[in-house]
Every structure is written in C-alpha cells, then in structure tokens.
Tab-separated table of C-alpha atoms in Angstrom:
chain	number	residue	atom	x	y	z
I	26	MET	CA	0.000	0.000	0.000
I	27	LYS	CA	1.325	3.387	-0.983
I	28	LYS	CA	-0.841	6.474	-1.121
I	29	THR	CA	-1.175	10.173	-0.448
I	30	PHE	CA	-4.063	11.382	1.709
I	31	GLN	CA	-5.527	14.443	3.372
I	32	LEU	CA	-5.607	14.484	7.176
I	33	ASN	CA	-9.411	14.502	7.128
I	34	GLU	CA	-9.234	11.081	5.396
I	35	ILE	CA	-7.326	9.431	8.244
I	36	ARG	CA	-10.232	7.178	9.314
I	37	GLU	CA	-10.434	5.707	5.800
I	38	VAL	CA	-6.666	5.142	5.792
I	39	ALA	CA	-6.876	3.445	9.208
I	40	LYS	CA	-9.669	1.186	7.976
I	41	GLU	CA	-7.680	0.286	4.859
I	42	ILE	CA	-4.560	-0.592	6.867
I	43	ILE	CA	-6.546	-2.792	9.270
I	44	GLY	CA	-8.206	-4.548	6.353
I	45	THR	CA	-5.106	-5.190	4.273
I	46	THR	CA	-2.101	-5.636	6.567
I	47	PRO	CA	-0.966	-9.258	6.872
I	48	GLY	CA	-0.077	-8.994	10.555
I	49	LYS	CA	-1.087	-7.255	13.756
I	50	ILE	CA	2.319	-5.774	14.681
I	51	LEU	CA	2.785	-2.378	13.068
I	52	CYS	CA	5.835	-0.131	13.407
I	53	PHE	CA	5.226	3.554	12.727
I	54	TYR	CA	8.101	5.578	11.272
I	55	GLY	CA	8.085	9.307	10.568
I	56	ASP	CA	9.166	12.704	11.774
I	57	MET	CA	7.815	14.244	14.950
I	58	GLY	CA	4.385	15.715	14.227
I	59	VAL	CA	3.741	13.788	11.002
I	60	GLY	CA	0.653	12.092	12.463
I	61	LYS	CA	1.760	8.713	13.795
I	62	THR	CA	-0.301	9.022	16.981
I	63	THR	CA	-3.250	10.456	15.043
I	64	LEU	CA	-3.223	7.432	12.760
I	65	VAL	CA	-2.967	5.032	15.700
I	66	LYS	CA	-5.908	6.815	17.377
I	67	ALA	CA	-7.985	6.310	14.229
I	68	MET	CA	-7.004	2.639	14.055
I	69	VAL	CA	-7.872	2.043	17.718
I	70	LYS	CA	-11.272	3.646	17.108
I	71	GLU	CA	-11.845	1.488	13.999
I	72	LEU	CA	-11.006	-1.641	16.006
I	73	GLY	CA	-13.811	-0.794	18.440
I	74	ALA	CA	-11.886	0.192	21.550
I	75	MET	CA	-14.029	1.402	24.413
I	76	ASP	CA	-11.590	4.198	25.322
I	77	GLU	CA	-10.316	7.129	23.303
I	78	ALA	CA	-6.693	6.592	22.292
I	79	ASN	CA	-3.992	9.040	23.305
I	80	SER	CA	-0.224	9.166	23.195
I	81	PRO	CA	1.571	6.884	25.668
I	82	THR	CA	4.721	9.041	25.578
I	83	PHE	CA	5.111	9.214	29.344
I	84	GLY	CA	3.801	5.768	30.260
I	85	LEU	CA	5.387	4.063	27.213
I	86	VAL	CA	2.329	1.864	26.592
I	87	ASN	CA	-1.450	2.250	26.481
I	88	GLU	CA	-3.770	-0.736	26.455
I	89	TYR	CA	-7.143	-0.628	24.711
I	90	ARG	CA	-9.962	-3.061	25.341
I	91	GLY	CA	-13.108	-3.952	23.456
I	92	GLU	CA	-16.651	-4.480	24.720
I	93	ASN	CA	-15.787	-7.877	26.216
I	94	ASP	CA	-12.917	-6.269	28.180
I	95	LYS	CA	-10.425	-8.295	26.119
I	96	PRO	CA	-7.310	-6.374	25.003
I	97	ILE	CA	-7.600	-5.409	21.339
I	98	ALA	CA	-4.553	-3.154	20.999
I	99	PHE	CA	-1.351	-2.063	22.689
I	100	HIS	CA	0.140	1.281	21.690
I	101	PHE	CA	3.815	1.862	22.443
I	102	ASP	CA	5.699	5.135	22.144
I	103	PHE	CA	9.407	4.524	22.624
I	104	TYR	CA	10.521	8.102	21.925
I	105	ARG	CA	11.811	8.589	25.483
I	106	LEU	CA	13.447	5.156	25.749
I	107	ASN	CA	17.171	5.196	26.470
I	108	ASP	CA	17.919	1.600	25.490
I	109	GLU	CA	16.238	-1.676	24.576
I	110	SER	CA	16.598	-3.120	28.070
I	111	GLU	CA	13.906	-0.683	29.262
I	112	ALA	CA	11.447	-2.253	26.805
I	113	LEU	CA	12.378	-5.726	28.016
I	114	ASP	CA	12.004	-4.626	31.647
I	115	MET	CA	8.446	-3.451	30.976
I	116	GLY	CA	7.526	-6.836	29.484
I	117	PHE	CA	7.469	-5.855	25.805
I	118	GLU	CA	7.831	-9.470	24.679
I	119	ASP	CA	4.777	-10.461	26.762
I	120	TYR	CA	2.677	-7.879	24.912
I	121	LEU	CA	3.808	-9.337	21.574
I	122	ALA	CA	2.678	-12.811	22.648
I	123	GLN	CA	-0.954	-11.737	23.126
I	124	ASP	CA	-3.558	-11.918	20.397
I	125	ALA	CA	-3.954	-8.165	20.029
I	126	TRP	CA	-2.830	-5.446	17.663
I	127	VAL	CA	0.511	-3.883	18.576
I	128	PHE	CA	1.245	-0.332	17.396
I	129	ILE	CA	4.820	0.858	17.928
I	130	GLU	CA	5.956	4.448	17.536
I	131	TRP	CA	9.723	5.068	17.343
I	132	PRO	CA	10.514	1.375	16.716
I	133	GLU	CA	14.071	2.319	15.751
I	134	LYS	CA	14.725	2.603	19.512
I	135	ILE	CA	14.141	-1.159	19.928
I	136	GLU	CA	15.228	-2.420	16.524
I	137	SER	CA	16.552	-5.825	17.626
I	138	LEU	CA	13.302	-6.593	19.498
I	139	ILE	CA	10.991	-6.082	16.502
I	140	PRO	CA	9.598	-9.377	15.153
I	141	GLU	CA	10.525	-10.199	11.558
I	142	ASP	CA	6.889	-10.228	10.447
I	143	ALA	CA	6.189	-6.694	11.719
I	144	VAL	CA	4.796	-4.296	9.138
I	145	GLY	CA	6.544	-0.956	8.673
I	146	VAL	CA	4.234	2.048	8.302
I	147	PHE	CA	6.134	5.031	6.904
I	148	LEU	CA	4.502	8.469	7.118
I	149	HIS	CA	5.873	11.542	5.335
I	150	PHE	CA	4.917	15.214	5.201
I	151	VAL	CA	3.673	16.418	1.807
I	152	ASP	CA	2.241	19.707	3.049
I	153	GLU	CA	0.340	21.045	6.067
I	154	ASN	CA	-2.775	18.932	5.410
I	155	THR	CA	-1.378	16.144	3.254
I	156	ARG	CA	0.658	13.048	4.106
I	157	SER	CA	1.981	10.105	2.179
I	158	ILE	CA	1.993	6.620	3.630
I	159	GLU	CA	3.733	3.443	2.616
I	160	LEU	CA	3.487	-0.007	4.162
I	161	ASN	CA	6.467	-2.342	3.958
I	162	VAL	CA	5.722	-5.980	4.482
I	163	SER	CA	8.766	-8.154	5.104
C-alpha cells in the first residue's frame, strides 16, 4: 500500500490498513508531528476500543480493550526510551505474545526486538494537510 491522503481522510486510511495488513504488529516511522499518533488513534477507534486513544509518551504503553474487556490493541511510544533493556524490563515481549494489535511508535529505539513479520508504516509530510503513507511488508 502506498498512497497520499488528506488528514481529514485518516479514518479511511486506518480502515484500509486494518483490512489489508498481513499482521497485527505495526511499526510507525516518521518525523515528529507527522501524524503517527493520530493514525494510531484512528485505528484504535476502527477496532472498536471502548476508550479514546492518546499518546503513551510518558507511560510508554497504552492498552485498549473492546466491549468484552479483552485487550484489542497495545500502543507503544518509545521516543523517550534510552535503550532496549527498558522495553524488556516493561515486558514488551509479553505484549507481543498476546492476540492483540501492537502499534509501535519510534521502533528504531528497539530495533533488535521487533519481530521479523512486523509491518513498517512510513509516514511523510507532503504539506500542512497532506501526508503520504507506505506499508512495507517483510
């Protein structure tokens, strides 16, 4: 998948990613402010989470549950991580083992911990209201 979209089309993009990606582990790459968290919020909403998604920058991970109280998504933001051992200490591998979507912002901070089948989601600025997105499936 490779496309250019307006920010007001983010829900449609989220729906398309959920419907076409071959796996549930997604790594979001892009500059600060490009819309990684905004896209994750839209995806969490599309998946039917009971809570509104927000950035887990300070807590490193947010967990979202569906109507049956079962986890449907984990959202990581590793921007403030100093090294991979911090991710291991918080139980990152345990999150990966669950049957839930895993959204990872700043995955370059934990590169050796990313599963081989993770899907790379690359966001780029086009202009103030336009972004391009590309999914890389390994």
